[in-house]
Short mmCIF file of C-alpha atoms in Angstrom, two decimals:
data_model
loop_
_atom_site.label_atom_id
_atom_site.label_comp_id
_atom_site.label_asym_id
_atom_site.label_seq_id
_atom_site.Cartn_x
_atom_site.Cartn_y
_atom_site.Cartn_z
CA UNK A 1383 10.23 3.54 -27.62
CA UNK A 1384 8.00 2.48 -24.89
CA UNK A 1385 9.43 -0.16 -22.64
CA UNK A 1386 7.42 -2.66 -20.31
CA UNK A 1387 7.48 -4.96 -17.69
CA UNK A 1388 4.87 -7.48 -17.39
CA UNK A 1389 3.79 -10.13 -14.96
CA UNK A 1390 3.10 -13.55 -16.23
CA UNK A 1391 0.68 -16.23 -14.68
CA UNK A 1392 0.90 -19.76 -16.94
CA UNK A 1393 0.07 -22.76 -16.15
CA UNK A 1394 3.39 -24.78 -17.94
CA UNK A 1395 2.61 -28.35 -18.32
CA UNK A 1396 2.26 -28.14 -22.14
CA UNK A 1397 5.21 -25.78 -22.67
CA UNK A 1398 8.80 -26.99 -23.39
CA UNK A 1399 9.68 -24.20 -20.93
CA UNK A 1400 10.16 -20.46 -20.74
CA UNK A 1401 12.85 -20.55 -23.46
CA UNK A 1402 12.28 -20.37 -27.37
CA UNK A 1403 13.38 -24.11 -28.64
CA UNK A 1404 14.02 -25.34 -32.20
CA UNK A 1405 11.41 -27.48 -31.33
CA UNK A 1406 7.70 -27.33 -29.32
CA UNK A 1407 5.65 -24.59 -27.87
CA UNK A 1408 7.33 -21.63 -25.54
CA UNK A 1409 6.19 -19.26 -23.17
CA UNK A 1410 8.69 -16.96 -24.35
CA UNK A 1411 7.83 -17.88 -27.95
CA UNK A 1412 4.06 -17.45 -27.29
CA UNK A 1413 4.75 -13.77 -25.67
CA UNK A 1414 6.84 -12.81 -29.08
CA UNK A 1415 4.22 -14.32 -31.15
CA UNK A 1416 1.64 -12.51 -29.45
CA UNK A 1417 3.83 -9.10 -29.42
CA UNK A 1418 4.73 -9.33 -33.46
CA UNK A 1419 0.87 -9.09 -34.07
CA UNK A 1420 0.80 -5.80 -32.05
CA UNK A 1421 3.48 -4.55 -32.76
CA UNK A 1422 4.16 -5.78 -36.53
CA UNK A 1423 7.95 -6.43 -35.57
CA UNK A 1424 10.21 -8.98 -34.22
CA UNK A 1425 10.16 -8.36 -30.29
CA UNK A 1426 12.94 -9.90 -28.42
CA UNK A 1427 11.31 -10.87 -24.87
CA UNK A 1428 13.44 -11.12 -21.94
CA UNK A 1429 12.16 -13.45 -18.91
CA UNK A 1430 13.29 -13.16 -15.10
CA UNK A 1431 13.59 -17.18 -14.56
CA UNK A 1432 14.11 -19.93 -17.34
CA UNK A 1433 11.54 -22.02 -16.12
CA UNK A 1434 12.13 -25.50 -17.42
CA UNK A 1435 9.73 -27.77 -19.14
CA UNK A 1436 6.99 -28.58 -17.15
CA UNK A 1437 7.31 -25.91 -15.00
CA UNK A 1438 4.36 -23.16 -13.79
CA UNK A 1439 4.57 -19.71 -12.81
CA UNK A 1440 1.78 -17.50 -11.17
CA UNK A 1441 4.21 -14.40 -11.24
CA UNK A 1442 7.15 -14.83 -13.84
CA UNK A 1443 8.35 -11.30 -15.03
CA UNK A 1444 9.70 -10.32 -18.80
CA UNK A 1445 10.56 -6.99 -20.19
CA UNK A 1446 10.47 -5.88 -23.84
CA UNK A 1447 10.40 -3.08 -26.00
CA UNK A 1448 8.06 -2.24 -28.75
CA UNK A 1449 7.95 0.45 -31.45
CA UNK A 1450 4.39 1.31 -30.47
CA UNK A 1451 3.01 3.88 -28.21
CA UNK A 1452 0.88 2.00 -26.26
CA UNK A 1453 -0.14 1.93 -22.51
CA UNK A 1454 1.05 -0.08 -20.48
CA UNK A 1455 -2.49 -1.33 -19.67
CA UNK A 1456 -3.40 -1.87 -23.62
CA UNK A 1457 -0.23 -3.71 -24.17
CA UNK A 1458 -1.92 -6.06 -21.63
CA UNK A 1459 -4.93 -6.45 -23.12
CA UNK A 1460 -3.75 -6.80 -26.30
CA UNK A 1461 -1.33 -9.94 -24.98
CA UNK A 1462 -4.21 -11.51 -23.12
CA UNK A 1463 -6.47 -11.29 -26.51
CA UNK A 1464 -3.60 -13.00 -28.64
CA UNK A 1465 -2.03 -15.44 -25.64
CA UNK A 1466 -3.75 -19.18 -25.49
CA UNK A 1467 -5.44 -19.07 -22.50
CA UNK A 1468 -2.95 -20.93 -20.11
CA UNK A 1469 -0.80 -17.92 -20.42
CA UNK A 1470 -2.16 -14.38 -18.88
CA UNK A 1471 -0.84 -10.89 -18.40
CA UNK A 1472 -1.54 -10.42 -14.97
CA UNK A 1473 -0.39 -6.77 -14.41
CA UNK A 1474 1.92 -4.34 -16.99
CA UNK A 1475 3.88 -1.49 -16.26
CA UNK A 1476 5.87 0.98 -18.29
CA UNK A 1477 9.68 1.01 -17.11
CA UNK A 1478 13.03 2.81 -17.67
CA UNK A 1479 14.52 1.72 -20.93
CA UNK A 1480 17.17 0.05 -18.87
CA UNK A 1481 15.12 -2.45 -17.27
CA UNK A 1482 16.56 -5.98 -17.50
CA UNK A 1483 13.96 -8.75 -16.21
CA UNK A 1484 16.82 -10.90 -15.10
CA UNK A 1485 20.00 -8.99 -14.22
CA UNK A 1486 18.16 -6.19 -12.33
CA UNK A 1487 15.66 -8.83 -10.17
CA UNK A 1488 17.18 -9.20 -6.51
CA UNK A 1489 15.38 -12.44 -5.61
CA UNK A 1490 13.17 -15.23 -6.64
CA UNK A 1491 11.01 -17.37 -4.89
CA UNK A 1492 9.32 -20.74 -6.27
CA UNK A 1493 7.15 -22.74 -4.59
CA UNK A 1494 6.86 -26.43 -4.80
CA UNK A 1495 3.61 -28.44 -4.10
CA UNK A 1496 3.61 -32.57 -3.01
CA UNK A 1497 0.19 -34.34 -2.82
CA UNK A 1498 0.67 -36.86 0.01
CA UNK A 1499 -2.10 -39.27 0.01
CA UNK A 1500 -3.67 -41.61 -2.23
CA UNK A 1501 -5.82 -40.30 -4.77
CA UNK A 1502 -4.24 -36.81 -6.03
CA UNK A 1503 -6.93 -34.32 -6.59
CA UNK A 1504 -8.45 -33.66 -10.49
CA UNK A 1505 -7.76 -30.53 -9.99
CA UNK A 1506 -4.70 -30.78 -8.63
CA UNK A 1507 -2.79 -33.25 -10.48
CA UNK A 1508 -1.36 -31.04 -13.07
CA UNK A 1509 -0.09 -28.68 -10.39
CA UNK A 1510 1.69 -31.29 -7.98
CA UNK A 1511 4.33 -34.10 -7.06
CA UNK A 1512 2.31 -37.46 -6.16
CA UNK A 1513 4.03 -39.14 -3.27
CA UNK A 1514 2.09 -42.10 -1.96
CA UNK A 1515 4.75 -43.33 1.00
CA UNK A 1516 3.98 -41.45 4.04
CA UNK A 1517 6.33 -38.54 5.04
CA UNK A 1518 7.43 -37.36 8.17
CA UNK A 1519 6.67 -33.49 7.42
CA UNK A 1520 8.11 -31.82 10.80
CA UNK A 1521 11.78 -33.51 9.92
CA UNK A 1522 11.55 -32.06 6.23
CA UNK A 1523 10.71 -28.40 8.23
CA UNK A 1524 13.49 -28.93 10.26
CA UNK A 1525 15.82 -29.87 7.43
CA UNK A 1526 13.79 -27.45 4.93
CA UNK A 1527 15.60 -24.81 7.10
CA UNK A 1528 18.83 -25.92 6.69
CA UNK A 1529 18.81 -24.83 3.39
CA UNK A 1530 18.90 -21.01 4.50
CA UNK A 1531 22.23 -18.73 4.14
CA UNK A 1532 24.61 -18.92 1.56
CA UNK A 1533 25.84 -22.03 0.11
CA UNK A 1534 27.77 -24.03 -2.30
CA UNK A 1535 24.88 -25.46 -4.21
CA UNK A 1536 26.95 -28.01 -6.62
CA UNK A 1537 25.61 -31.09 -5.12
CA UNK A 1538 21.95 -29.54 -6.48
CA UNK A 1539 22.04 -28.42 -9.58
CA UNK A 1540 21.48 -30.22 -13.07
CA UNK A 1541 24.08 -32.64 -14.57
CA UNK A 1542 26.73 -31.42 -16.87
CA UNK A 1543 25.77 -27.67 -15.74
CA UNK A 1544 28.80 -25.07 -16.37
CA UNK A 1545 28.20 -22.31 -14.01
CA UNK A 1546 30.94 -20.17 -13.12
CA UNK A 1547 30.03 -20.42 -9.57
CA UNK A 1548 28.28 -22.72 -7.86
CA UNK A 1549 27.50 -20.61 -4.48
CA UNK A 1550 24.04 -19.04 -3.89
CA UNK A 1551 22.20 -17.30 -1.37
CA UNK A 1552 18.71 -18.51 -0.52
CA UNK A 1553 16.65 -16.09 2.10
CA UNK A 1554 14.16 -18.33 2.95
CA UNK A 1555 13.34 -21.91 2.90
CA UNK A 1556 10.20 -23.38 4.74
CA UNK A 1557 8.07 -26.50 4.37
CA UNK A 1558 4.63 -26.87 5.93
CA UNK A 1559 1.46 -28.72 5.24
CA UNK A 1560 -0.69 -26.21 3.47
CA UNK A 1561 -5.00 -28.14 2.90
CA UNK A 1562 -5.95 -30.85 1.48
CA UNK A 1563 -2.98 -33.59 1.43
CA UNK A 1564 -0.72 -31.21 0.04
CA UNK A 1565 2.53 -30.13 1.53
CA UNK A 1566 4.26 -26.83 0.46
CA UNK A 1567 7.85 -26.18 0.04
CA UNK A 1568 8.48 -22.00 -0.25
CA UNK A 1569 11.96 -21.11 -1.14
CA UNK A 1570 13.50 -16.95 -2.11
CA UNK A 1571 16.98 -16.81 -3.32
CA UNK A 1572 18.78 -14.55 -4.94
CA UNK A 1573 19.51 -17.00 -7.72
CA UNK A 1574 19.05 -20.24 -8.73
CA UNK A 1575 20.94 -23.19 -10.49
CA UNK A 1576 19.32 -25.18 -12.44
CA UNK A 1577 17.07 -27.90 -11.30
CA UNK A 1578 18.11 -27.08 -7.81
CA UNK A 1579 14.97 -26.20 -6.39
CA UNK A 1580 13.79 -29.56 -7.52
CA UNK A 1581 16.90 -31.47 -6.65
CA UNK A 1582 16.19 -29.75 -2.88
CA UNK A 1583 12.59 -31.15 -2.78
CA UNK A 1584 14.14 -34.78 -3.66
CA UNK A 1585 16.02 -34.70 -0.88
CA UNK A 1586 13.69 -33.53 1.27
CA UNK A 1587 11.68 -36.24 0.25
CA UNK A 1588 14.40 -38.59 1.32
CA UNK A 1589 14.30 -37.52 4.70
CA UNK A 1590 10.51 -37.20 4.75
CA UNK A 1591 10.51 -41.28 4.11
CA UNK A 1592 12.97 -41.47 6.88
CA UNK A 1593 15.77 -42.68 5.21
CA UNK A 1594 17.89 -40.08 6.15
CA UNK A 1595 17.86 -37.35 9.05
CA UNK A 1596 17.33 -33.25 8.61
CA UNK A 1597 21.15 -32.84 9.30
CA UNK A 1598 22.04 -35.39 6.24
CA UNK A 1599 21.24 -32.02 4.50
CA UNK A 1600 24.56 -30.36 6.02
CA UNK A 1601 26.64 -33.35 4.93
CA UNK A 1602 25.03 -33.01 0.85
CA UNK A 1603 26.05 -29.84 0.72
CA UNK A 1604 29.55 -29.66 1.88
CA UNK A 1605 30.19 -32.90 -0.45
CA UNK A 1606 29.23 -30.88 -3.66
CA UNK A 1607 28.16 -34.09 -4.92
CA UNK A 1608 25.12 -34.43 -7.03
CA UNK A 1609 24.81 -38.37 -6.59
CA UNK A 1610 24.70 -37.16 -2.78
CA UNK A 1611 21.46 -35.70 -2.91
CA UNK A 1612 17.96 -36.77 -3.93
CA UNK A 1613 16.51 -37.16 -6.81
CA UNK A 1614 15.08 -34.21 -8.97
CA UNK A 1615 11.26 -33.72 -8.12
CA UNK A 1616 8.98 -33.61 -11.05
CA UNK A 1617 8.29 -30.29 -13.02
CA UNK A 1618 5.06 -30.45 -12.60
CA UNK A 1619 4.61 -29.88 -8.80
CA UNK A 1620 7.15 -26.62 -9.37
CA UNK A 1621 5.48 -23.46 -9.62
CA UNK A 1622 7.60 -19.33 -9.76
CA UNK A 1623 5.89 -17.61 -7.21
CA UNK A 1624 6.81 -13.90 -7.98
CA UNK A 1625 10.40 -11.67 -8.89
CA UNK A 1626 11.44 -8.87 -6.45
CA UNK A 1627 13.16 -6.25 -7.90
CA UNK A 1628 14.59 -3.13 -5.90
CA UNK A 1629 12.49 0.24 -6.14
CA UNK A 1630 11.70 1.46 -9.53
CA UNK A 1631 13.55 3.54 -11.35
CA UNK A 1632 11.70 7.05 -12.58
CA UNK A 1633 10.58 6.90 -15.75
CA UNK A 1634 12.73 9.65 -17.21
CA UNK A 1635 10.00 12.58 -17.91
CA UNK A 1636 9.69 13.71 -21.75
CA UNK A 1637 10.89 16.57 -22.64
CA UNK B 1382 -23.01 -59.77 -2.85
CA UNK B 1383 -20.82 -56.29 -1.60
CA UNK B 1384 -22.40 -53.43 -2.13
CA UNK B 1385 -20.47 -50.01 -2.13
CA UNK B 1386 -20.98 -46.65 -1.83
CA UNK B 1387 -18.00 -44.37 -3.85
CA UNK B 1388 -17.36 -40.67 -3.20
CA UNK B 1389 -15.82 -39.16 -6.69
CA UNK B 1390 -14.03 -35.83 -7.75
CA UNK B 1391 -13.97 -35.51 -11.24
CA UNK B 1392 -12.88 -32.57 -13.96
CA UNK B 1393 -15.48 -32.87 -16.15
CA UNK B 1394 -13.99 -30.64 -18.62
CA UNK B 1395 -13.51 -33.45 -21.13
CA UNK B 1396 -16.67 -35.32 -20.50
CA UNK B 1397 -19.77 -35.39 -21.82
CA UNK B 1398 -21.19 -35.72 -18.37
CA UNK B 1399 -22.29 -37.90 -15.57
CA UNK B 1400 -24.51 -40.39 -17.68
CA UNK B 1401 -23.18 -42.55 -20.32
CA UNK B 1402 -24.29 -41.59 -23.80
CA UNK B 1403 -24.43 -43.15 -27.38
CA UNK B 1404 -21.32 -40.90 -28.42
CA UNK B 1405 -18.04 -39.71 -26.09
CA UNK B 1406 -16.68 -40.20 -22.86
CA UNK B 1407 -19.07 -39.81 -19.56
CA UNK B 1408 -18.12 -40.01 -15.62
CA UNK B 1409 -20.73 -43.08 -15.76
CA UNK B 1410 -18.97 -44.97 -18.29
CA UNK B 1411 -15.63 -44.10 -17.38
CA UNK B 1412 -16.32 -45.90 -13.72
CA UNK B 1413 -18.56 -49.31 -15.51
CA UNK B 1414 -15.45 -49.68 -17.58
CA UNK B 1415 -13.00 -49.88 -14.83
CA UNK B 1416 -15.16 -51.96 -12.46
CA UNK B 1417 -15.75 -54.13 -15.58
CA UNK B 1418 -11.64 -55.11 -15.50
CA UNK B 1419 -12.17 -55.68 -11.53
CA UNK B 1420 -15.53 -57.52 -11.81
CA UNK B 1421 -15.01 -59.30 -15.14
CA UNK B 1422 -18.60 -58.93 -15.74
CA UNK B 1423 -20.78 -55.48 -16.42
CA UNK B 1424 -21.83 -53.53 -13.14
CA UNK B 1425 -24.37 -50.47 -13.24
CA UNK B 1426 -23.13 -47.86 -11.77
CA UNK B 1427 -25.94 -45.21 -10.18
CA UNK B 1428 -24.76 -41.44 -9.68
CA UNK B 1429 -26.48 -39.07 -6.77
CA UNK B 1430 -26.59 -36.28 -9.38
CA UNK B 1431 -26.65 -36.60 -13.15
CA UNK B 1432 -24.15 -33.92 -13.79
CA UNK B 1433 -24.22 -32.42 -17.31
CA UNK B 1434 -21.26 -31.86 -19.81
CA UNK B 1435 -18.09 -30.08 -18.40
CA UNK B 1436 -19.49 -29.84 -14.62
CA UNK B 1437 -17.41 -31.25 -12.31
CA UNK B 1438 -17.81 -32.76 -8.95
CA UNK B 1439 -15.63 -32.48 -5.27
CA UNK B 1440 -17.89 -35.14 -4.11
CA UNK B 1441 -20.21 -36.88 -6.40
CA UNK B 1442 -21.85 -39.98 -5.05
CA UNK B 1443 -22.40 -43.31 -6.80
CA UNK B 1444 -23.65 -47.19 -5.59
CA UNK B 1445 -22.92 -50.34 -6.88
CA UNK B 1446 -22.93 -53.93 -6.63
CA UNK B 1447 -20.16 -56.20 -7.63
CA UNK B 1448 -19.67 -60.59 -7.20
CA UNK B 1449 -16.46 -60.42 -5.87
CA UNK B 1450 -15.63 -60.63 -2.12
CA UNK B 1451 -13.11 -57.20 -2.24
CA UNK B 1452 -13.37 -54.63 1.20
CA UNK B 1453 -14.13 -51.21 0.04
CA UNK B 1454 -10.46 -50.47 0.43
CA UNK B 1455 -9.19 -52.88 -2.30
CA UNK B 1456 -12.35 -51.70 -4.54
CA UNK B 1457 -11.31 -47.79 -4.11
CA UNK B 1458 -7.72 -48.33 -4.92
CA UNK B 1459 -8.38 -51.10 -7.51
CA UNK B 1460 -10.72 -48.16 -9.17
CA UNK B 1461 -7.82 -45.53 -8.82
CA UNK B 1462 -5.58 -47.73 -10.63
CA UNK B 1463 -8.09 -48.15 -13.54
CA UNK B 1464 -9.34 -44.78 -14.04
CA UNK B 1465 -8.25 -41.64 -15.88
CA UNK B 1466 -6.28 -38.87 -13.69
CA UNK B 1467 -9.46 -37.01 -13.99
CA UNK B 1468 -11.66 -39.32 -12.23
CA UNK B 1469 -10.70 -40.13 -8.72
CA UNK B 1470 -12.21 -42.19 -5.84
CA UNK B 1471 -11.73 -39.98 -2.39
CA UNK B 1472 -13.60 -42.37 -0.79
CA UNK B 1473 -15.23 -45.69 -0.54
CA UNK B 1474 -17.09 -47.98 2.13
CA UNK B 1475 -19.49 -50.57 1.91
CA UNK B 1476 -23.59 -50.35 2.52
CA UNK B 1477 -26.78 -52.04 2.97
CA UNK B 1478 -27.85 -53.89 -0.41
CA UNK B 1479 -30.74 -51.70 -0.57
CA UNK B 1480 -28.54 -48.28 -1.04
CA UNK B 1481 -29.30 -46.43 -4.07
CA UNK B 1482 -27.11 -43.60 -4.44
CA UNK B 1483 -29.89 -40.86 -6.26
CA UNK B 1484 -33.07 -41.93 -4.14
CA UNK B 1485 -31.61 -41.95 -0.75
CA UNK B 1486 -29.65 -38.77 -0.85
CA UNK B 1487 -31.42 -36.35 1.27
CA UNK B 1488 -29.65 -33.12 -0.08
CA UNK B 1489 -26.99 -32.28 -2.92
CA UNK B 1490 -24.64 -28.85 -2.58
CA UNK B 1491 -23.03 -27.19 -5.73
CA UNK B 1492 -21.17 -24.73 -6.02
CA UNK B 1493 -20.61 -22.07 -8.85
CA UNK B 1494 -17.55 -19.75 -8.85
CA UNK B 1495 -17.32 -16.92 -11.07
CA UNK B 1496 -14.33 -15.12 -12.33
CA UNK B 1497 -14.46 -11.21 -11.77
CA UNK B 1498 -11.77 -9.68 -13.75
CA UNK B 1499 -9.63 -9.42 -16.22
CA UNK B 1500 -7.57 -11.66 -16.81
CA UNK B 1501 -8.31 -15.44 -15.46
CA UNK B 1502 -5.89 -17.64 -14.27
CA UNK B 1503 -4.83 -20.55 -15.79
CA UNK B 1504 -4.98 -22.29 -13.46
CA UNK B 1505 -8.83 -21.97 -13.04
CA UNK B 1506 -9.71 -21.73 -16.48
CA UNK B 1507 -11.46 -24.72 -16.62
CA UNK B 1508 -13.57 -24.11 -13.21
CA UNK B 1509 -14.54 -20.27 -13.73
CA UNK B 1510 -17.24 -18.39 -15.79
CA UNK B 1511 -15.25 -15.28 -16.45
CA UNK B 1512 -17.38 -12.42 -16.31
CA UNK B 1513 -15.42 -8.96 -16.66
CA UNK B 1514 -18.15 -6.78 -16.64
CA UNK B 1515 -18.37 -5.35 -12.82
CA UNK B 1516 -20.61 -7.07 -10.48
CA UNK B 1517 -22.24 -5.74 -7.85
CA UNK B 1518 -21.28 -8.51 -5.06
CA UNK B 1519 -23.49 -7.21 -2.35
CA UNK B 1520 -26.65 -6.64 -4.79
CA UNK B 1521 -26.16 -10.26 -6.19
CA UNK B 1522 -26.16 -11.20 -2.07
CA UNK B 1523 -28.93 -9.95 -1.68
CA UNK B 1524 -31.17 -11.80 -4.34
CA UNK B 1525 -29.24 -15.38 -3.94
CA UNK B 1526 -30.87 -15.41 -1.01
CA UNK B 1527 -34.23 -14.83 -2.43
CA UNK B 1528 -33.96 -18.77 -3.45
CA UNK B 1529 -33.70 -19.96 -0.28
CA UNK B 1530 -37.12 -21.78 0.73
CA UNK B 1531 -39.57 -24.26 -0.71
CA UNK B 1532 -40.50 -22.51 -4.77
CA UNK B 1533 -41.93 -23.91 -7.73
CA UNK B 1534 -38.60 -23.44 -10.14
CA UNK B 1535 -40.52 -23.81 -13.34
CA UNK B 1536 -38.27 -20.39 -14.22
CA UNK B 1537 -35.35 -22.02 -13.70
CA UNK B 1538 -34.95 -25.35 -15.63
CA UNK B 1539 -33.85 -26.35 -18.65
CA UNK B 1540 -36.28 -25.16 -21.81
CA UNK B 1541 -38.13 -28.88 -22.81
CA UNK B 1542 -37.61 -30.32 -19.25
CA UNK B 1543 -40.81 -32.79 -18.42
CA UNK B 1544 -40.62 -33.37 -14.84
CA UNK B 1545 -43.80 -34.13 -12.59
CA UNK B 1546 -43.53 -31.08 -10.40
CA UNK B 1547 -41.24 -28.05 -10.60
CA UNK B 1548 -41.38 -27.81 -6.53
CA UNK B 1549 -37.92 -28.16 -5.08
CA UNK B 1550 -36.61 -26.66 -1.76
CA UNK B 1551 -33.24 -25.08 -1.42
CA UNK B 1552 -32.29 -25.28 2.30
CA UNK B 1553 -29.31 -22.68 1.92
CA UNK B 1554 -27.96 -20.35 -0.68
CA UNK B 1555 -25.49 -17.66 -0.38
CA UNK B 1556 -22.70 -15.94 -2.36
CA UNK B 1557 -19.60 -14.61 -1.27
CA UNK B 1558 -16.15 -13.14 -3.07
CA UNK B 1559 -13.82 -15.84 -1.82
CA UNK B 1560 -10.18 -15.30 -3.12
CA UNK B 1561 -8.36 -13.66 -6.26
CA UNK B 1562 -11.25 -12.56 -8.59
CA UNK B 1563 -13.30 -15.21 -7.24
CA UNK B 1564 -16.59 -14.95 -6.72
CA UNK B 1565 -18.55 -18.18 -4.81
CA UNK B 1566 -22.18 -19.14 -4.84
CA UNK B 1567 -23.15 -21.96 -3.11
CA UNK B 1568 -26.64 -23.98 -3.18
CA UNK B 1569 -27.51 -26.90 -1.13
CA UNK B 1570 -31.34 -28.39 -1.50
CA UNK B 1571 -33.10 -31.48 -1.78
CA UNK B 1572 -33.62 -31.86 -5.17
CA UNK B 1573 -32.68 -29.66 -8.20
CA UNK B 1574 -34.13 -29.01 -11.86
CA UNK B 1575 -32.05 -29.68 -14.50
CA UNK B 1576 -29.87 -26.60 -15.11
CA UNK B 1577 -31.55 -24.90 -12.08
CA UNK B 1578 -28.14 -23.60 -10.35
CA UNK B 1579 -27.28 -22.43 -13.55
CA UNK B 1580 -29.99 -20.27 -14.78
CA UNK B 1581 -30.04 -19.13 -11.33
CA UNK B 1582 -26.58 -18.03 -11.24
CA UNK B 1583 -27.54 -16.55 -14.96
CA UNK B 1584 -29.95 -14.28 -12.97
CA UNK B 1585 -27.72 -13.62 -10.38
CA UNK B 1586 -25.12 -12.00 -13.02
CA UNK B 1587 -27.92 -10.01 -14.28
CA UNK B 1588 -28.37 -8.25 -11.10
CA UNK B 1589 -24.94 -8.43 -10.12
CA UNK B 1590 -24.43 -5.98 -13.25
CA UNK B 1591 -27.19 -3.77 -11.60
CA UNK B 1592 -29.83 -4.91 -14.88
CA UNK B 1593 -32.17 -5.93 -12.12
CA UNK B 1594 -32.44 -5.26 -8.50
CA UNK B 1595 -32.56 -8.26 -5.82
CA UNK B 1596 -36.19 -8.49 -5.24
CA UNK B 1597 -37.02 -9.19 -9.15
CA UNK B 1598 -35.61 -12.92 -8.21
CA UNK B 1599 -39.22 -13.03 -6.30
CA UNK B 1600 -40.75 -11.86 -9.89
CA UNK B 1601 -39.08 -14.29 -12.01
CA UNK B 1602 -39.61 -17.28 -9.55
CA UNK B 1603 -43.63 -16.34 -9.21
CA UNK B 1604 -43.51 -16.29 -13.33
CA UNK B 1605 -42.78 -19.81 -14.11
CA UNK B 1606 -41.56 -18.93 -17.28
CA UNK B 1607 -37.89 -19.64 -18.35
CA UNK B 1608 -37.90 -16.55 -20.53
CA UNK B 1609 -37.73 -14.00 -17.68
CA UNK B 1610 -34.77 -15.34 -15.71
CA UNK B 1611 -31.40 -14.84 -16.32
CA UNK B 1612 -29.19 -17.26 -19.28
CA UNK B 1613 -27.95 -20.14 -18.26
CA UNK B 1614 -24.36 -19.84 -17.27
CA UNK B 1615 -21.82 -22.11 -18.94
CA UNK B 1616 -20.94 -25.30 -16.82
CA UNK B 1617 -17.32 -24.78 -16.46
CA UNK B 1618 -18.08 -23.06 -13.11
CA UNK B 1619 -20.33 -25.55 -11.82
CA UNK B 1620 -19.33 -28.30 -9.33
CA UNK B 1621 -21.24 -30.77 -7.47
CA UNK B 1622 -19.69 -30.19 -4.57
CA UNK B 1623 -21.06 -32.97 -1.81
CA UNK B 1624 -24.13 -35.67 -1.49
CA UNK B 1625 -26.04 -36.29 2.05
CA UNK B 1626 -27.61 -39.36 2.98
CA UNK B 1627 -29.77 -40.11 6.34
CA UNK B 1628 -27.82 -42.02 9.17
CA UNK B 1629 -26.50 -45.10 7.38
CA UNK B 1630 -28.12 -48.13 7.66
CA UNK B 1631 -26.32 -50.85 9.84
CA UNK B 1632 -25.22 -53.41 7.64
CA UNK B 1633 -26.69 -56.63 8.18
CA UNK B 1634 -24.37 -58.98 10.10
CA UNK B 1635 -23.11 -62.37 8.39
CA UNK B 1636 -24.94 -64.96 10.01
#
């Protein structure tokens, strides 16, 4: 039994999310739809990152098995013929029968998009956080940064999470204006909690308005409070950049 | 009595184009409406460029009259406030009385981009022509710039078109592969038949899948006859991209 790894590209604002719900569309739901007409079976679909309602990806990963002997480029073509069209198989690959899309990816990295300016781009405004009040973009750099090494997270993640640990390690964190009036906020970690990328941008966005300083940062995270910290940014501007994963197994050769 | 000129970016994807019509939503009447709440009485509203269903615009151009004293500020962000996500004013100022927004513009620019591969992003769905077929960027180069110059376009307007003269001068046109899968043709001239950049860019596919070499642009243009160019590609891909206008007149001051 063939198994693949795909690359996903979807644009998430009419999606409850990655995950299958009891109720509204899925990504994850749309992928197993799309795979039960190929492969006339119930295909259980694994994804890299839960993204949450709202939330885009250009390169989300999920792995899956199938009963078929297909290619791993026809299993692609195939999806994108069956997938609405604000979901797309961007590349496919056949893997080692032991892939995992989530336990075996080593880091993450999202990206998060703010228009500031007045009138937010048509094009845009799907794909972005509209904040009006001027910000002061070379003290969110300075405390974007402060975000790198590991960390106890708890003062950034969701309400009423239960995580066993709270700790992550995030490799990289930098803010910069990008074109337009849009500022971009890159973070890779090795894992997430949830709703902390957002709940980083919040803050951020606190000392962007200048009520608070980059080193306020420090002080959030070592209270492991969530009231501490900003507010969580908006889905929409969110946006899962691409999942590293560590060399690729060989595809065990048939005998 | 103020008179403004309004620089608007618009996804046209859900409009039935510039102009307001008997049935659905156009740019036009989108704009009346919402100075109609500011003005309290009805104001025409005159485009540069009557952009057809599902083209969009970076920087369409429209003029306007209103009775109330309001600065060009107040009338941009009063409009922003009024008008669907999809409509936005980038910018606003106020003119001469005698501005008219379609017989003063000097040249118009659109661009077209076309999707090259497989599978198109979602996230420029709506802006793309996906063509998967391989194109031949450099042969498709070539002929674009065939159109530069003062031709009669008869060849390259809409069928049942009854304008004076099918004379129109395009001042620059050149295509490019830009980013991703991207392909970018842009046109600037001083006046344009109606569906001219898009039967052009119809002819450009044709030789950009090597049915045609460059020089038979020189054939179809000396033809005059709308059967010998190229289909007319969707409108999805088609933006009106900017509007010029001669050195402004000064406005006349208050006495």
């Amino acid at each position: 039994l063939p198994t693949f790894r795909i690359t996903l590209a979807y644009d998430g604002t009419d999606y409850v999310g990655w995950q299958r719900q009891a109720e509204g569309p899925s990504i994850q739901g749309a992928v197993e739809d799309a795979l039960r007409a190929i492969d006339e079976r119930d295909v259980i679909v694994i994804g890299a990152g839960r993204t949450d309602a709202g939330v885009h990806a250009y390169g989300q990963v999920a792995g899956f098995t199938i009963a078929r002997a297909l290619s791993a480029e026809a299993v692609s073509r195939a999806l994108n013929a069956r997938l609405p069209a604000d979901i797309r198989v961007v590349a496919s690959e056949e893997v080692d029968a032991a892939f995992h899309a989530r336990f075996d990816a080593i880091s993450k990295t999202y990206r998060y998009r703010i228009w500031n300016g007045n009138a937010v781009s048509p094009f845009e405004r799907r794909y972005v956080w509209h904040v009006a009040a001027p910000l002061d973009v070379a003290a969110m750099a300075d405390a974007a940064r402060l975000f790198e090494g590991t960390h106890d997270f708890a003062a950034f993640q969701a309400a009423g999470s239960a995580t066993k640990t709270t700790v992550r390690e995030v490799l990289h964190s930098a803010l910069r204006t990008s074109h337009f009036e849009i500022i971009t906020f890159d973070v890779e970690g090795t894992g997430f909690l949830r709703h902390m990328v957002r709940a980083i941008v919040g803050t951020l966005v606190e000392v962007g308005r200048g009520r608070r300083p980059p080193v306020w940062v420090a002080d959030v995270l070592a209270s492991r409070d969530r009231a501490r910290a900003g507010p969580t940014a908006p889905a929409s501007g969110l946006v899962l950049v691409s999942v590293a994963y560590g060399a690729p197994r060989a595809l065990a050769a048939e005998p």
